[in-house]
Short mmCIF file of C-alpha atoms in Angstrom, two decimals:
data_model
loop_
_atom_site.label_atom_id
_atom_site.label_comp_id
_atom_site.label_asym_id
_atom_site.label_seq_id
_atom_site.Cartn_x
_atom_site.Cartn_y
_atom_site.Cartn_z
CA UNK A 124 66.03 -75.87 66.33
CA UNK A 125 66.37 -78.03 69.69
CA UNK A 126 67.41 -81.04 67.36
CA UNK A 127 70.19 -78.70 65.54
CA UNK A 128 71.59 -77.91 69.10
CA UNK A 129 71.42 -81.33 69.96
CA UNK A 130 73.41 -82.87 66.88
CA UNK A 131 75.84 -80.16 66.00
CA UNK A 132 78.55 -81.10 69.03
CA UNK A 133 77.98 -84.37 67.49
CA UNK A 134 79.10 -83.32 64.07
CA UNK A 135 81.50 -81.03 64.97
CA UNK A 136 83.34 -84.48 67.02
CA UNK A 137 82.01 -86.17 63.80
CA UNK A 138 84.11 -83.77 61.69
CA UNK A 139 87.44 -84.32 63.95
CA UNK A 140 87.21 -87.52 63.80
CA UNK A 141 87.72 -87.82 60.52
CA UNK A 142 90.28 -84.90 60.11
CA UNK A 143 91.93 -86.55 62.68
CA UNK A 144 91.43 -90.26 62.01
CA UNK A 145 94.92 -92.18 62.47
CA UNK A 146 94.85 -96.51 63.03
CA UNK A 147 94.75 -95.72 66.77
CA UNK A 148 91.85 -93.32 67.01
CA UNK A 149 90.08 -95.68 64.44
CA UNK A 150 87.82 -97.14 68.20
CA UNK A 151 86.86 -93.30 68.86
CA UNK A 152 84.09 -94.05 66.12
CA UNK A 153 82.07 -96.32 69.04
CA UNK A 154 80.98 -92.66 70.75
CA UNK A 155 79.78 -91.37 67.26
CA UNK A 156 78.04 -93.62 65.42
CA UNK A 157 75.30 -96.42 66.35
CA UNK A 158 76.21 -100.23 66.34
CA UNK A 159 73.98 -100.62 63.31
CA UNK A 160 75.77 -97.53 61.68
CA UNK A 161 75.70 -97.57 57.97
CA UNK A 162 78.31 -96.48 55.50
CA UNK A 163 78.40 -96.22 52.05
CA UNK A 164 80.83 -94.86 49.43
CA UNK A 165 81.23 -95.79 45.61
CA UNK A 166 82.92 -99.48 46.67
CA UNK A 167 80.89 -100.12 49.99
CA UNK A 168 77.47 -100.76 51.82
CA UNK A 169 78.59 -101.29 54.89
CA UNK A 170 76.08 -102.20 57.90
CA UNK A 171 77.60 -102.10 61.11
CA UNK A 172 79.83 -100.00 63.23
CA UNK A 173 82.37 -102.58 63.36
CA UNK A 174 82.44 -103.39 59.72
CA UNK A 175 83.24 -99.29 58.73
CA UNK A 176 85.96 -99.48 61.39
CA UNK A 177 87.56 -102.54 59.29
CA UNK A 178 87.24 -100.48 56.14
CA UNK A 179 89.02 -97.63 58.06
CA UNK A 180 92.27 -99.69 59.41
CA UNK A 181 92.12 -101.25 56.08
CA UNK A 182 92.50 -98.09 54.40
CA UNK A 183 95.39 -97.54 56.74
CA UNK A 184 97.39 -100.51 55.26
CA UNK A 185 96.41 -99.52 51.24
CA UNK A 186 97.17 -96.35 51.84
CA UNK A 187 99.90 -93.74 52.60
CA UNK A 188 99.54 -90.51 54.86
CA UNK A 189 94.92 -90.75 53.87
CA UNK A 190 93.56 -87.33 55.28
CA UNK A 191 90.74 -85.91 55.22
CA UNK A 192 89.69 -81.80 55.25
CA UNK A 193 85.99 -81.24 55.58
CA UNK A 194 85.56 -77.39 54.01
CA UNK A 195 82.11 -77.12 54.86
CA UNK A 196 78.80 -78.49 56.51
CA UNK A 197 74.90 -77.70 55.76
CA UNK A 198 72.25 -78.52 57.79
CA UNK A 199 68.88 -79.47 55.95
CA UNK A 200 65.89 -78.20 57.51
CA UNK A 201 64.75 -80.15 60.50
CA UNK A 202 68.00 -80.49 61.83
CA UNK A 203 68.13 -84.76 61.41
CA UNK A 204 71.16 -84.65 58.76
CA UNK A 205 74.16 -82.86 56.98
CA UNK A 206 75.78 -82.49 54.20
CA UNK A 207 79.76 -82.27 54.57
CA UNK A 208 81.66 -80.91 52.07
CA UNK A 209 85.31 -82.58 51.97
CA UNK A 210 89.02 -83.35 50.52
CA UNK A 211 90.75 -86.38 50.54
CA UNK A 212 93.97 -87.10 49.88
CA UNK A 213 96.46 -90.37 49.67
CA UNK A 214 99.15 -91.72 48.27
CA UNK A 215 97.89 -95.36 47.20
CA UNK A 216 100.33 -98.85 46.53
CA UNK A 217 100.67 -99.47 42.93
CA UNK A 218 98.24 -96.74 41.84
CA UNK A 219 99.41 -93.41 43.27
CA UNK A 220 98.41 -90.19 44.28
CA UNK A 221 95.11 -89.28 45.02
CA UNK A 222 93.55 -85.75 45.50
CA UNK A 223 89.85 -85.41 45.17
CA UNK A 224 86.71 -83.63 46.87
CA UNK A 225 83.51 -85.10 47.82
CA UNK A 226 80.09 -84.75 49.34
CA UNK A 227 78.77 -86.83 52.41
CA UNK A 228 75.23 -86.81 53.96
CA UNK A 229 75.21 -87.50 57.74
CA UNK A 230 71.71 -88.48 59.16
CA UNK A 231 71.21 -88.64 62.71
CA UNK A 232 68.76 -90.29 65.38
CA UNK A 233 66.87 -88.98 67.66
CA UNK A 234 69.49 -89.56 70.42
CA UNK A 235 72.30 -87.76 68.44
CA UNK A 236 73.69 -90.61 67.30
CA UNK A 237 75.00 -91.03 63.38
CA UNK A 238 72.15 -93.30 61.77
CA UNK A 239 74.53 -92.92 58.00
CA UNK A 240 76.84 -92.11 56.29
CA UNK A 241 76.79 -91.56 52.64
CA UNK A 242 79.82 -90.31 50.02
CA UNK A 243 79.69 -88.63 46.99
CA UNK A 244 82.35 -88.63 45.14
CA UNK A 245 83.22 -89.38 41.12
CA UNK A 246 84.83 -93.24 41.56
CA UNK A 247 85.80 -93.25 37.78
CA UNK A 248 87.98 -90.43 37.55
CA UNK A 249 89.19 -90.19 40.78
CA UNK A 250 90.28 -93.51 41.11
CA UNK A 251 88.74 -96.44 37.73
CA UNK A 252 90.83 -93.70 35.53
CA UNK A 253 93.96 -94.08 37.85
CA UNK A 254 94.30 -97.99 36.77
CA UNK A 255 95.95 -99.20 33.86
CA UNK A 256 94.23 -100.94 31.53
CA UNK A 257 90.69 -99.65 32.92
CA UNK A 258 91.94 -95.92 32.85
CA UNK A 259 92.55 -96.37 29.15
CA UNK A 260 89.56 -97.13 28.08
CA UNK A 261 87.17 -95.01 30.84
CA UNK A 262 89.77 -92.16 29.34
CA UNK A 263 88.86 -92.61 25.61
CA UNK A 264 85.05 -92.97 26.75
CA UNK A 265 85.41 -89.87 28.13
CA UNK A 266 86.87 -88.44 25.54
CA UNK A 267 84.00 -89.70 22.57
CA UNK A 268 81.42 -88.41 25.02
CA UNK A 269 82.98 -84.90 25.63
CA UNK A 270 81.90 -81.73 23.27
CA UNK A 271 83.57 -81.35 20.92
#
């Protein structure tokens, strides 16, 4: 339980970072994370600290009014990582609005500090389905695989 008491400030700043996250708080991720911070989603593997804080402005510049609203968080057993339960929303140039959840695991190391970050989230119809020609045909996959 010591590790628990030691990381949850650190997710709970974690957390309001990210429901907080604007292009001038993007920097506040250097107190968070380690240098060789990883983070990966369904488009990135991203090794560095500095390379997730590029992904960040850039979503600031492809996207309109991006928030996120984490619901939920679950600790696993000894304490070393989280899962976050969250909402994002956007409005995104040439594709449009988007309004999905999502799952994240958090890992930590021994000093507190976020080790990774890993999403969850369904990339084909929250977003492949969203494009024109792709969307068509991920749609009428979808649709031959359903149950009918």
């Amino acid at each position: 339980m010591t590790v628990l008491k030691t990381h949850q400030p650190r997710l709970s700043a974690y957390i309001k970072y990210f429901e907080t996250l604007t292009p001038e708080t993007v920097d506040d991720l250097d107190m968070l994370v380690r240098e060789d911070f990883i983070f990966e989603d369904p488009f990135n593997r991203l090794t560095s600290r500095s390379d997730a804080k590029r992904l960040f402005r850039q979503m600031f510049l492809e996207m309109d009014s991006p928030a996120f609203k984490i619901s939920a968080s679950y600790w696993n057993e000894s304490g070393q990582s989280a899962i976050l339960k969250w909402r994002f929303a956007a409005e995104v140039h040439k594709i449009g609005k988007l309004d999905f959840e999502g799952l994240s695991e958090v890992c930590f190391d021994d000093a507190g500090l976020i080790l990774s970050h890993v999403d969850h989230w369904d990339a084909a119809s929250h977003f492949y389905e969203k494009l024109p020609v792709l969307g068509v045909i991920l749609r009428m996959i979808r649709g031959k695989l359903r149950l009918s």
